[in-house]
């Protein structure tokens, strides 16, 4: 691939949602492309100041909050580098690890993901649910999403180019960057505690994110209804046989309404859950069919005009 003269070697991209407390420290340790995901605090002001003082800091600001995964998508869209590194703005991913990722890229790897071998300053609940989630998604999807990786990764331009063609609305970038293939490897690191502020992923967002990950890469939840259906039918046949035998031997067990009630409630519950699962997929299909752009940019600082034109609405 020929390199245009202006293309930098590495672009580092960080999504920002209400991170006024960390931006100066982030800048002290790293020069980045910052994606403002509709922050409601002073983040955008600070980002404008950083850009004014140092043009290596570039800013893409969304018209509202579009979510973390869309923010890093925009980062990959706008970044010009031969390699693009995605990193959390809160310094939980130490910028110094980028050197290790870069070394692997120079060896010829095209996706280098950072694997958390240790986590600092997380609640046991977050640690436990994250561990469980990665193990479940590993089992029920066809692609091998590596365990305990986040979005902290370095990607070759060819990978970024491939990701640019994948405009699905409910995005699970850590899965998508595995799905594209290419030469992949991992680098272990110790995930630090947040530099300041608190997590922007409350439980509700985390659950939605987990659902997006599973539905993006697996039909297993849809098939679950079939499995449970077969199991319930088998149980029913067994129940009929047992009842007939009991009646023939003159027993009066299994009489009355309790058993009927239990069966009806159980199957009613299973059916509603199944409808809900179908609903999760249906809603996602609806979002795709609408064909809306992934994000709306309100302001972009530090990019050439034609870049703005090209990807302002994607
Ligand atoms: N973030 C974002 N949009 C959101 C939520 C989060 O851009 O709607 C950014 C946030 O500013 C941070 C990164 O995504 O840079 C990861 O979020 P956070 O650190 O809160 O998640 P956690 O590390 O607690 O899982
Ligand atoms: Mg964090």
Short mmCIF file of N, CA and C in Angstrom, two decimals, residues 107-192:
data_model
loop_
_atom_site.label_atom_id
_atom_site.label_comp_id
_atom_site.label_asym_id
_atom_site.label_seq_id
_atom_site.Cartn_x
_atom_site.Cartn_y
_atom_site.Cartn_z
N UNK A 107 6.08 -5.88 14.04
CA UNK A 107 6.42 -7.28 13.72
C UNK A 107 5.52 -7.82 12.61
N UNK A 108 4.44 -7.11 12.31
CA UNK A 108 3.58 -7.54 11.21
C UNK A 108 2.17 -7.92 11.62
N UNK A 109 1.83 -7.85 12.90
CA UNK A 109 0.46 -8.14 13.32
C UNK A 109 -0.44 -6.97 12.94
N UNK A 110 -1.73 -7.29 12.66
CA UNK A 110 -2.62 -6.24 12.16
C UNK A 110 -3.71 -5.82 13.15
N UNK A 111 -4.02 -6.73 14.09
CA UNK A 111 -4.87 -6.33 15.22
C UNK A 111 -4.14 -6.77 16.47
N UNK A 112 -3.82 -5.82 17.33
CA UNK A 112 -3.15 -6.18 18.58
C UNK A 112 -4.04 -5.68 19.71
N UNK A 113 -4.70 -6.63 20.39
CA UNK A 113 -5.61 -6.24 21.47
C UNK A 113 -4.89 -6.37 22.80
N UNK A 114 -5.27 -5.50 23.73
CA UNK A 114 -4.66 -5.52 25.06
C UNK A 114 -5.51 -6.36 25.99
N UNK A 115 -4.90 -7.35 26.63
CA UNK A 115 -5.61 -8.27 27.51
C UNK A 115 -5.38 -7.86 28.96
N UNK A 116 -6.49 -7.70 29.69
CA UNK A 116 -6.35 -7.30 31.10
C UNK A 116 -5.98 -8.51 31.94
N UNK A 117 -4.75 -8.55 32.41
CA UNK A 117 -4.41 -9.68 33.27
C UNK A 117 -4.74 -9.34 34.72
N UNK A 118 -4.94 -8.06 34.98
CA UNK A 118 -5.29 -7.64 36.33
C UNK A 118 -6.12 -6.38 36.22
N UNK A 119 -7.03 -6.20 37.18
CA UNK A 119 -7.83 -4.97 37.17
C UNK A 119 -7.70 -4.31 38.52
N UNK A 120 -7.51 -3.02 38.51
CA UNK A 120 -7.39 -2.27 39.76
C UNK A 120 -8.62 -1.43 39.96
N UNK A 121 -9.01 -1.30 41.21
CA UNK A 121 -10.06 -0.34 41.57
C UNK A 121 -11.41 -0.63 40.94
N UNK A 122 -11.75 -1.90 40.72
CA UNK A 122 -13.09 -2.23 40.24
C UNK A 122 -13.82 -2.96 41.35
N UNK A 123 -15.13 -2.82 41.37
CA UNK A 123 -15.90 -3.55 42.37
C UNK A 123 -15.89 -5.02 42.01
N UNK A 124 -16.07 -5.90 43.02
CA UNK A 124 -16.07 -7.34 42.72
C UNK A 124 -17.21 -7.66 41.78
N UNK A 125 -18.30 -6.87 41.89
CA UNK A 125 -19.46 -7.13 41.04
C UNK A 125 -19.10 -6.93 39.57
N UNK A 126 -18.43 -5.80 39.28
CA UNK A 126 -18.06 -5.52 37.89
C UNK A 126 -17.08 -6.58 37.38
N UNK A 127 -16.13 -6.93 38.25
CA UNK A 127 -15.12 -7.90 37.84
C UNK A 127 -15.78 -9.25 37.54
N UNK A 128 -16.70 -9.66 38.44
CA UNK A 128 -17.36 -10.96 38.28
C UNK A 128 -18.24 -10.99 37.03
N UNK A 129 -19.08 -9.94 36.87
CA UNK A 129 -19.99 -9.95 35.71
C UNK A 129 -19.19 -9.87 34.41
N UNK A 130 -18.11 -9.10 34.40
CA UNK A 130 -17.31 -9.00 33.17
C UNK A 130 -16.70 -10.35 32.83
N UNK A 131 -16.15 -11.01 33.83
CA UNK A 131 -15.54 -12.33 33.60
C UNK A 131 -16.57 -13.31 33.05
N UNK A 132 -17.75 -13.34 33.71
CA UNK A 132 -18.81 -14.26 33.30
C UNK A 132 -19.23 -13.95 31.87
N UNK A 133 -19.40 -12.66 31.56
CA UNK A 133 -19.86 -12.26 30.24
C UNK A 133 -18.90 -12.73 29.14
N UNK A 134 -17.61 -12.52 29.35
CA UNK A 134 -16.65 -12.91 28.31
C UNK A 134 -16.63 -14.42 28.10
N UNK A 135 -16.88 -15.16 29.18
CA UNK A 135 -16.89 -16.61 29.03
C UNK A 135 -18.16 -17.08 28.32
N UNK A 136 -19.28 -16.44 28.61
CA UNK A 136 -20.54 -16.81 27.93
C UNK A 136 -20.43 -16.49 26.44
N UNK A 137 -19.99 -15.30 26.13
CA UNK A 137 -19.97 -14.88 24.72
C UNK A 137 -18.96 -15.73 23.94
N UNK A 138 -17.92 -16.17 24.61
CA UNK A 138 -16.94 -17.03 23.95
C UNK A 138 -17.59 -18.35 23.55
N UNK A 139 -18.47 -18.86 24.43
CA UNK A 139 -19.11 -20.15 24.19
C UNK A 139 -20.18 -20.10 23.12
N UNK A 140 -20.98 -19.03 23.09
CA UNK A 140 -22.15 -19.06 22.22
C UNK A 140 -21.96 -18.34 20.90
N UNK A 141 -20.78 -17.77 20.65
CA UNK A 141 -20.58 -17.15 19.34
C UNK A 141 -19.62 -17.98 18.50
N UNK A 142 -19.65 -17.74 17.19
CA UNK A 142 -18.79 -18.50 16.29
C UNK A 142 -17.39 -17.89 16.20
N UNK A 143 -17.30 -16.60 16.50
CA UNK A 143 -15.97 -15.98 16.43
C UNK A 143 -15.34 -16.06 17.81
N UNK A 144 -14.03 -16.19 17.84
CA UNK A 144 -13.36 -16.32 19.12
C UNK A 144 -12.92 -14.97 19.64
N UNK A 145 -13.85 -14.31 20.30
CA UNK A 145 -13.51 -13.03 20.92
C UNK A 145 -12.61 -13.34 22.11
N UNK A 146 -11.39 -12.81 22.12
CA UNK A 146 -10.48 -13.16 23.21
C UNK A 146 -11.02 -12.72 24.57
N UNK A 147 -10.77 -13.54 25.59
CA UNK A 147 -11.25 -13.27 26.94
C UNK A 147 -10.64 -11.97 27.48
N UNK A 148 -11.39 -11.30 28.31
CA UNK A 148 -10.87 -10.17 29.09
C UNK A 148 -10.17 -9.10 28.26
N UNK A 149 -10.71 -8.83 27.06
CA UNK A 149 -10.18 -7.70 26.31
C UNK A 149 -11.26 -6.63 26.25
N UNK A 150 -10.85 -5.39 26.22
CA UNK A 150 -11.80 -4.30 26.05
C UNK A 150 -11.63 -3.75 24.65
N UNK A 151 -11.85 -2.45 24.52
CA UNK A 151 -11.66 -1.86 23.20
C UNK A 151 -10.26 -1.30 23.02
N UNK A 152 -9.44 -1.41 24.05
CA UNK A 152 -8.07 -0.93 23.98
C UNK A 152 -7.30 -1.83 23.01
N UNK A 153 -7.04 -1.34 21.81
CA UNK A 153 -6.35 -2.15 20.82
C UNK A 153 -5.75 -1.28 19.74
N UNK A 154 -4.81 -1.85 19.01
CA UNK A 154 -4.19 -1.15 17.90
C UNK A 154 -4.52 -1.90 16.62
N UNK A 155 -4.93 -1.15 15.60
CA UNK A 155 -5.36 -1.80 14.36
C UNK A 155 -4.62 -1.20 13.17
N UNK A 156 -4.25 -2.06 12.26
CA UNK A 156 -3.63 -1.60 11.02
C UNK A 156 -4.68 -0.89 10.15
N UNK A 157 -4.21 -0.03 9.28
CA UNK A 157 -5.13 0.70 8.41
C UNK A 157 -6.06 -0.23 7.61
N UNK A 158 -5.53 -1.39 7.21
CA UNK A 158 -6.37 -2.32 6.45
C UNK A 158 -7.57 -2.77 7.27
N UNK A 159 -7.34 -2.97 8.56
CA UNK A 159 -8.43 -3.37 9.46
C UNK A 159 -9.42 -2.23 9.63
N UNK A 160 -8.91 -1.02 9.82
CA UNK A 160 -9.76 0.15 9.97
C UNK A 160 -10.64 0.33 8.73
N UNK A 161 -10.01 0.12 7.57
CA UNK A 161 -10.73 0.23 6.31
C UNK A 161 -11.88 -0.79 6.26
N UNK A 162 -11.59 -2.00 6.71
CA UNK A 162 -12.63 -3.05 6.73
C UNK A 162 -13.75 -2.66 7.69
N UNK A 163 -13.38 -2.13 8.85
CA UNK A 163 -14.40 -1.74 9.83
C UNK A 163 -15.28 -0.62 9.30
N UNK A 164 -14.69 0.23 8.45
CA UNK A 164 -15.47 1.34 7.90
C UNK A 164 -16.61 0.87 7.01
N UNK A 165 -16.52 -0.35 6.50
CA UNK A 165 -17.60 -0.85 5.66
C UNK A 165 -18.70 -1.49 6.50
N UNK A 166 -18.46 -1.65 7.78
CA UNK A 166 -19.45 -2.31 8.66
C UNK A 166 -20.19 -1.24 9.44
N UNK A 167 -21.38 -0.85 8.95
CA UNK A 167 -22.07 0.28 9.55
C UNK A 167 -23.24 -0.16 10.42
N UNK A 168 -23.20 -1.35 11.01
CA UNK A 168 -24.31 -1.79 11.84
C UNK A 168 -24.51 -0.84 13.02
N UNK A 169 -25.78 -0.71 13.44
CA UNK A 169 -26.13 0.31 14.43
C UNK A 169 -25.78 -0.11 15.85
N UNK A 170 -26.00 -1.37 16.18
CA UNK A 170 -25.69 -1.83 17.54
C UNK A 170 -24.33 -2.48 17.49
N UNK A 171 -23.35 -1.74 17.94
CA UNK A 171 -21.97 -2.12 17.64
C UNK A 171 -21.27 -2.74 18.83
N UNK A 172 -20.54 -3.79 18.55
CA UNK A 172 -19.72 -4.44 19.56
C UNK A 172 -18.33 -4.50 18.94
N UNK A 173 -17.61 -3.40 19.08
CA UNK A 173 -16.38 -3.21 18.31
C UNK A 173 -15.33 -4.27 18.61
N UNK A 174 -15.29 -4.73 19.87
CA UNK A 174 -14.26 -5.72 20.20
C UNK A 174 -14.53 -7.04 19.49
N UNK A 175 -15.80 -7.27 19.13
CA UNK A 175 -16.13 -8.47 18.35
C UNK A 175 -15.90 -8.22 16.87
N UNK A 176 -16.30 -7.03 16.43
CA UNK A 176 -16.19 -6.71 15.00
C UNK A 176 -14.73 -6.71 14.53
N UNK A 177 -13.84 -6.24 15.41
CA UNK A 177 -12.43 -6.19 14.99
C UNK A 177 -11.80 -7.58 14.98
N UNK A 178 -12.45 -8.55 15.62
CA UNK A 178 -11.99 -9.94 15.51
C UNK A 178 -12.59 -10.57 14.25
N UNK A 179 -13.86 -10.24 14.00
CA UNK A 179 -14.61 -10.81 12.88
C UNK A 179 -13.91 -10.56 11.55
N UNK A 180 -13.29 -9.38 11.40
CA UNK A 180 -12.67 -9.03 10.11
C UNK A 180 -11.48 -9.94 9.77
N UNK A 181 -10.91 -10.60 10.77
CA UNK A 181 -9.79 -11.48 10.48
C UNK A 181 -8.45 -10.77 10.57
N UNK A 182 -7.55 -11.05 9.65
CA UNK A 182 -6.18 -10.51 9.65
C UNK A 182 -5.34 -11.16 10.76
N UNK A 183 -4.10 -10.76 10.81
CA UNK A 183 -3.19 -11.36 11.80
C UNK A 183 -3.40 -10.71 13.16
N UNK A 184 -3.86 -11.50 14.11
CA UNK A 184 -4.22 -10.93 15.41
C UNK A 184 -3.36 -11.50 16.53
N UNK A 185 -3.09 -10.69 17.50
CA UNK A 185 -2.40 -11.18 18.69
C UNK A 185 -2.74 -10.30 19.89
N UNK A 186 -2.40 -10.76 21.08
CA UNK A 186 -2.71 -10.00 22.30
C UNK A 186 -1.46 -9.62 23.07
N UNK A 187 -1.59 -8.59 23.86
CA UNK A 187 -0.51 -8.16 24.75
C UNK A 187 -1.12 -8.00 26.13
N UNK A 188 -0.50 -8.58 27.15
CA UNK A 188 -1.06 -8.47 28.50
C UNK A 188 -0.71 -7.15 29.16
N UNK A 189 -1.62 -6.66 29.96
CA UNK A 189 -1.33 -5.43 30.71
C UNK A 189 -2.17 -5.40 31.97
N UNK A 190 -1.76 -4.51 32.85
CA UNK A 190 -2.47 -4.37 34.11
C UNK A 190 -3.37 -3.16 34.01
N UNK A 191 -4.68 -3.40 34.09
CA UNK A 191 -5.62 -2.29 33.95
C UNK A 191 -5.61 -1.46 35.21
N UNK A 192 -5.38 -0.18 35.05
CA UNK A 192 -5.27 0.72 36.20
C UNK A 192 -6.65 1.13 36.70
#
